[in-house]
Amino acid sequence: EIVLTQSPATLSLSPGERATLSCRASQSVSSYLAWYQQKPGQAPRLLIYDASNRATGIPARFSGSGSGTDFTLTISSLEPEDFAVYYCQQRSNWPPVYTFGQGTKLEIK
Amino acid sequence: QVQLVESGGGVVQPGGSLRLSCAASGFTFSSYGMHWVRQAPGKGLEWVAFIRYDGSNKYYADSVKGRFTISRDNSKNTLYLQMNSLRAEDTAVYYCAKDWPTWLVLDYWGQGTLVTVSS
């Protein structure tokens, strides 16, 4: 079973700053890695798929990179609405089990 | 636009059963796999189960295997989760989500329904 480890657990930054979130897989997941954003009381929203592609309607300040086992979500300049919890996700080949990282909480400093 | 609306949550005693439903609209339901994902209070996301577009294959997390059953009725555009032998640790918000098979991700989510297992 592939385990996804996100770091840091909590990231405290101010609006306008750059955020860098990490997701490490216990074994290679190729580029099939996604990122989701979840705000309090809301469902998760797909941000990034295939490691680096933005989902529909996602602002350009969000970008993803990486392949294999190390992945990064970058928010170039934080807006007030970006403070939320972010999860990475992958699917193993067989059996097709989906796994989420434990999440990174991005909070206002 | 894609809409997923869960229902059926509530309070149930340990050992009891509950069936969740997810009504889908805005896309061709019968062409896509579907998921259930849960989130315990204050915790992260946990994938629960997946069913292929035609119901031919189903996959489960180890934590629910043998107790939960995912199913679908394509004529009603509805996804189900039958939950038996419920435990306190099954307490969570349960989300249904649409599969995007090309990229192995969950591209649309419902707002969730809360299941509380308590005596």
Tab-separated table of C-alpha atoms in Angstrom:
chain	number	residue	atom	x	y	z
A	1	GLU	CA	0.000	0.000	0.000
A	2	ILE	CA	1.318	3.412	-0.980
A	3	VAL	CA	1.507	5.937	1.838
A	4	LEU	CA	1.452	9.672	1.162
A	5	THR	CA	3.201	11.918	3.689
A	6	GLN	CA	2.514	15.648	3.583
A	7	SER	CA	4.667	18.337	5.123
A	8	PRO	CA	4.499	20.536	6.977
A	9	ALA	CA	1.386	19.656	8.985
A	10	THR	CA	0.695	23.347	9.471
A	11	LEU	CA	2.042	26.310	7.511
A	12	SER	CA	1.597	29.840	8.856
A	13	LEU	CA	1.976	32.587	6.259
A	14	SER	CA	0.628	36.034	5.460
A	15	PRO	CA	-1.418	37.122	2.428
A	16	GLY	CA	0.866	37.908	-0.485
A	17	GLU	CA	3.513	35.380	0.567
A	18	ARG	CA	4.463	32.256	-1.363
A	19	ALA	CA	3.348	28.865	-0.046
A	20	THR	CA	5.141	25.599	-0.746
A	21	LEU	CA	3.472	22.341	0.308
A	22	SER	CA	5.091	18.922	-0.024
A	23	CYS	CA	3.726	15.426	-0.622
A	24	ARG	CA	6.002	12.399	-0.578
A	25	ALA	CA	4.922	8.921	-1.697
A	26	SER	CA	6.323	5.727	-0.193
A	27	GLN	CA	6.856	4.376	-3.708
A	28	SER	CA	6.638	5.814	-7.192
A	29	VAL	CA	3.193	6.941	-8.359
A	30	SER	CA	4.447	8.192	-11.724
A	31	SER	CA	2.648	11.524	-12.231
A	32	TYR	CA	-0.808	10.383	-11.100
A	33	LEU	CA	-0.876	12.706	-8.148
A	34	ALA	CA	-3.666	15.170	-7.353
A	35	TRP	CA	-4.159	18.043	-4.931
A	36	TYR	CA	-7.413	19.109	-3.274
A	37	GLN	CA	-8.391	22.152	-1.238
A	38	GLN	CA	-10.891	21.961	1.608
A	39	LYS	CA	-12.320	24.921	3.468
A	40	PRO	CA	-14.152	24.550	6.812
A	41	GLY	CA	-17.636	23.103	6.381
A	42	GLN	CA	-17.132	22.507	2.665
A	43	ALA	CA	-16.434	19.527	0.461
A	44	PRO	CA	-12.955	19.114	-1.008
A	45	ARG	CA	-12.305	20.718	-4.389
A	46	LEU	CA	-9.940	19.347	-7.032
A	47	LEU	CA	-7.087	21.793	-7.670
A	48	ILE	CA	-4.383	19.895	-9.551
A	49	TYR	CA	-4.368	16.591	-11.439
A	50	ASP	CA	-1.545	14.645	-13.095
A	51	ALA	CA	0.839	16.443	-10.738
A	52	SER	CA	0.872	19.737	-12.628
A	53	ASN	CA	-2.404	20.391	-14.450
A	54	ARG	CA	-4.859	22.881	-12.993
A	55	ALA	CA	-8.481	21.788	-12.812
A	56	THR	CA	-11.202	23.883	-14.396
A	57	GLY	CA	-11.546	27.326	-12.843
A	58	ILE	CA	-8.450	27.097	-10.648
A	59	PRO	CA	-6.443	30.362	-10.597
A	60	ALA	CA	-2.992	30.469	-12.141
A	61	ARG	CA	-1.361	31.236	-8.761
A	62	PHE	CA	-1.770	27.521	-7.987
A	63	SER	CA	0.838	25.257	-9.556
A	64	GLY	CA	1.970	21.693	-9.050
A	65	SER	CA	5.194	19.920	-9.824
A	66	GLY	CA	7.024	16.655	-9.284
A	67	SER	CA	6.996	13.036	-10.367
A	68	GLY	CA	7.843	9.650	-8.938
A	69	THR	CA	7.775	10.105	-5.173
A	70	ASP	CA	8.180	13.856	-4.511
A	71	PHE	CA	5.533	16.423	-5.329
A	72	THR	CA	4.977	20.085	-4.548
A	73	LEU	CA	1.976	22.395	-4.547
A	74	THR	CA	2.928	26.056	-4.812
A	75	ILE	CA	0.692	29.070	-4.308
A	76	SER	CA	2.620	31.999	-5.727
A	77	SER	CA	0.955	34.830	-3.801
A	78	LEU	CA	-1.551	33.951	-1.115
A	79	GLU	CA	-5.018	35.412	-1.252
A	80	PRO	CA	-7.251	35.459	1.869
A	81	GLU	CA	-9.453	32.728	0.384
A	82	ASP	CA	-6.487	30.335	0.014
A	83	PHE	CA	-6.212	29.618	3.730
A	84	ALA	CA	-7.551	26.098	3.986
A	85	VAL	CA	-6.451	22.476	4.294
A	86	TYR	CA	-4.737	20.856	1.310
A	87	TYR	CA	-4.602	17.127	0.570
A	88	CYS	CA	-2.648	15.128	-1.962
A	89	GLN	CA	-4.086	11.901	-3.429
A	90	GLN	CA	-2.979	8.980	-5.556
A	91	ARG	CA	-4.365	5.671	-6.788
A	92	SER	CA	-2.405	2.434	-6.653
A	93	ASN	CA	-2.324	0.222	-9.731
A	94	TRP	CA	-3.691	-2.969	-8.210
A	95	PRO	CA	-5.907	-3.252	-6.380
A	96	PRO	CA	-7.178	0.183	-7.321
A	97	VAL	CA	-7.084	1.735	-3.865
A	98	TYR	CA	-7.145	5.489	-3.476
A	99	THR	CA	-5.034	7.166	-0.804
A	100	PHE	CA	-4.974	10.663	0.635
A	101	GLY	CA	-2.186	12.355	2.501
A	102	GLN	CA	-2.935	13.502	6.035
A	103	GLY	CA	-3.268	17.128	4.942
A	104	THR	CA	-1.474	20.432	5.379
A	105	LYS	CA	-3.312	23.239	7.113
A	106	LEU	CA	-2.435	26.614	5.632
A	107	GLU	CA	-3.247	29.248	8.232
A	108	ILE	CA	-2.980	33.009	8.403
A	109	LYS	CA	0.045	34.248	10.321
B	1	GLN	CA	-23.486	21.576	-14.019
B	2	VAL	CA	-22.530	18.488	-12.052
B	3	GLN	CA	-24.502	18.041	-8.849
B	4	LEU	CA	-24.123	15.332	-6.243
B	5	VAL	CA	-26.515	15.318	-3.296
B	6	GLU	CA	-26.044	12.861	-0.453
B	7	SER	CA	-28.775	11.789	1.942
B	8	GLY	CA	-29.501	9.120	4.519
B	9	GLY	CA	-27.146	10.134	7.299
B	10	GLY	CA	-28.177	10.161	10.930
B	11	VAL	CA	-27.568	8.676	14.346
B	12	VAL	CA	-27.322	4.893	14.639
B	13	GLN	CA	-26.333	2.580	17.467
B	14	PRO	CA	-23.155	0.485	17.325
B	15	GLY	CA	-23.839	-2.702	15.398
B	16	GLY	CA	-26.626	-1.050	13.453
B	17	SER	CA	-27.099	-0.391	9.751
B	18	LEU	CA	-27.655	2.629	7.535
B	19	ARG	CA	-27.958	3.198	3.796
B	20	LEU	CA	-26.646	6.361	2.211
B	21	SER	CA	-27.779	7.653	-1.171
B	22	CYS	CA	-26.197	10.066	-3.619
B	23	ALA	CA	-28.375	11.609	-6.332
B	24	ALA	CA	-26.390	12.658	-9.385
B	25	SER	CA	-27.245	15.125	-12.126
B	26	GLY	CA	-25.545	17.255	-14.769
B	27	PHE	CA	-23.516	14.439	-16.346
B	28	THR	CA	-24.050	11.001	-17.861
B	29	PHE	CA	-24.065	9.051	-14.603
B	30	SER	CA	-23.948	5.648	-16.296
B	31	SER	CA	-20.606	6.504	-17.941
B	32	TYR	CA	-18.567	7.199	-14.802
B	33	GLY	CA	-17.261	5.374	-11.804
B	34	MET	CA	-18.215	6.751	-8.407
B	35	HIS	CA	-16.632	6.927	-4.972
B	36	TRP	CA	-17.496	7.260	-1.321
B	37	VAL	CA	-15.008	9.162	0.847
B	38	ARG	CA	-15.401	9.905	4.543
B	39	GLN	CA	-14.004	12.377	7.024
B	40	ALA	CA	-14.146	11.800	10.762
B	41	PRO	CA	-14.665	14.924	12.889
B	42	GLY	CA	-11.507	17.032	12.834
B	43	LYS	CA	-9.618	14.435	10.763
B	44	GLY	CA	-8.442	13.998	7.192
B	45	LEU	CA	-10.011	12.360	4.174
B	46	GLU	CA	-10.340	8.569	3.969
B	47	TRP	CA	-11.324	6.845	0.736
B	48	VAL	CA	-14.037	4.236	1.411
B	49	ALA	CA	-15.161	2.577	-1.817
B	50	PHE	CA	-15.310	2.775	-5.614
B	51	ILE	CA	-17.707	1.287	-8.144
B	52	ARG	CA	-17.144	1.141	-11.868
B	53	TYR	CA	-19.560	2.870	-14.264
B	54	ASP	CA	-21.532	-0.303	-14.910
B	55	GLY	CA	-21.327	-1.728	-11.403
B	56	SER	CA	-19.186	-4.632	-12.611
B	57	ASN	CA	-16.352	-4.078	-10.147
B	58	LYS	CA	-16.240	-2.685	-6.649
B	59	TYR	CA	-13.277	-1.910	-4.426
B	60	TYR	CA	-13.119	-1.110	-0.725
B	61	ALA	CA	-10.797	0.224	1.919
B	62	ASP	CA	-9.663	-2.485	4.321
B	63	SER	CA	-11.356	-0.621	7.174
B	64	VAL	CA	-14.841	-1.248	5.722
B	65	LYS	CA	-14.384	-4.447	3.695
B	66	GLY	CA	-17.030	-7.021	4.557
B	67	ARG	CA	-19.237	-4.458	6.330
B	68	PHE	CA	-20.001	-1.839	3.648
B	69	THR	CA	-21.417	-2.398	0.168
B	70	ILE	CA	-21.324	0.149	-2.633
B	71	SER	CA	-23.936	-0.113	-5.385
B	72	ARG	CA	-25.634	1.992	-8.026
B	73	ASP	CA	-28.836	2.266	-10.005
B	74	ASN	CA	-28.059	3.847	-13.342
B	75	SER	CA	-31.756	4.095	-14.211
B	76	LYS	CA	-32.189	6.393	-11.197
B	77	ASN	CA	-28.816	8.179	-11.411
B	78	THR	CA	-28.201	7.188	-7.819
B	79	LEU	CA	-25.251	5.800	-5.885
B	80	TYR	CA	-25.645	3.924	-2.619
B	81	LEU	CA	-23.577	2.866	0.373
B	82	GLN	CA	-25.030	0.140	2.580
B	83	MET	CA	-23.287	0.236	5.942
B	84	ASN	CA	-23.680	-2.707	8.324
B	85	SER	CA	-22.108	-3.592	11.673
B	86	LEU	CA	-21.396	0.060	12.297
B	87	ARG	CA	-18.763	1.063	14.824
B	88	ALA	CA	-18.016	4.284	16.665
B	89	GLU	CA	-15.008	4.809	14.391
B	90	ASP	CA	-17.327	4.950	11.370
B	91	THR	CA	-18.639	8.296	12.628
B	92	ALA	CA	-17.866	10.762	9.848
B	93	VAL	CA	-19.164	12.965	7.092
B	94	TYR	CA	-19.608	10.766	4.039
B	95	TYR	CA	-19.054	12.315	0.620
B	96	CYS	CA	-19.881	10.856	-2.757
B	97	ALA	CA	-17.596	11.880	-5.582
B	98	LYS	CA	-17.401	11.404	-9.341
B	99	ASP	CA	-14.422	9.593	-10.823
B	100	TRP	CA	-12.311	11.087	-13.621
B	101	PRO	CA	-10.848	7.914	-15.059
B	102	THR	CA	-8.295	9.529	-17.329
B	103	TRP	CA	-6.412	10.996	-14.385
B	104	LEU	CA	-7.442	8.699	-11.507
B	105	VAL	CA	-8.893	11.570	-9.479
B	106	LEU	CA	-12.192	12.620	-7.938
B	107	ASP	CA	-13.291	15.678	-9.876
B	108	TYR	CA	-16.668	16.545	-8.335
B	109	TRP	CA	-17.877	16.090	-4.781
B	110	GLY	CA	-21.177	16.316	-2.971
B	111	GLN	CA	-21.620	18.319	0.223
B	112	GLY	CA	-21.664	15.237	2.420
B	113	THR	CA	-23.976	13.605	4.942
B	114	LEU	CA	-23.107	13.051	8.596
B	115	VAL	CA	-23.235	9.583	10.110
B	116	THR	CA	-22.951	9.331	13.882
B	117	VAL	CA	-22.539	5.933	15.513
B	118	SER	CA	-23.346	6.235	19.179
B	119	SER	CA	-25.362	4.565	21.886
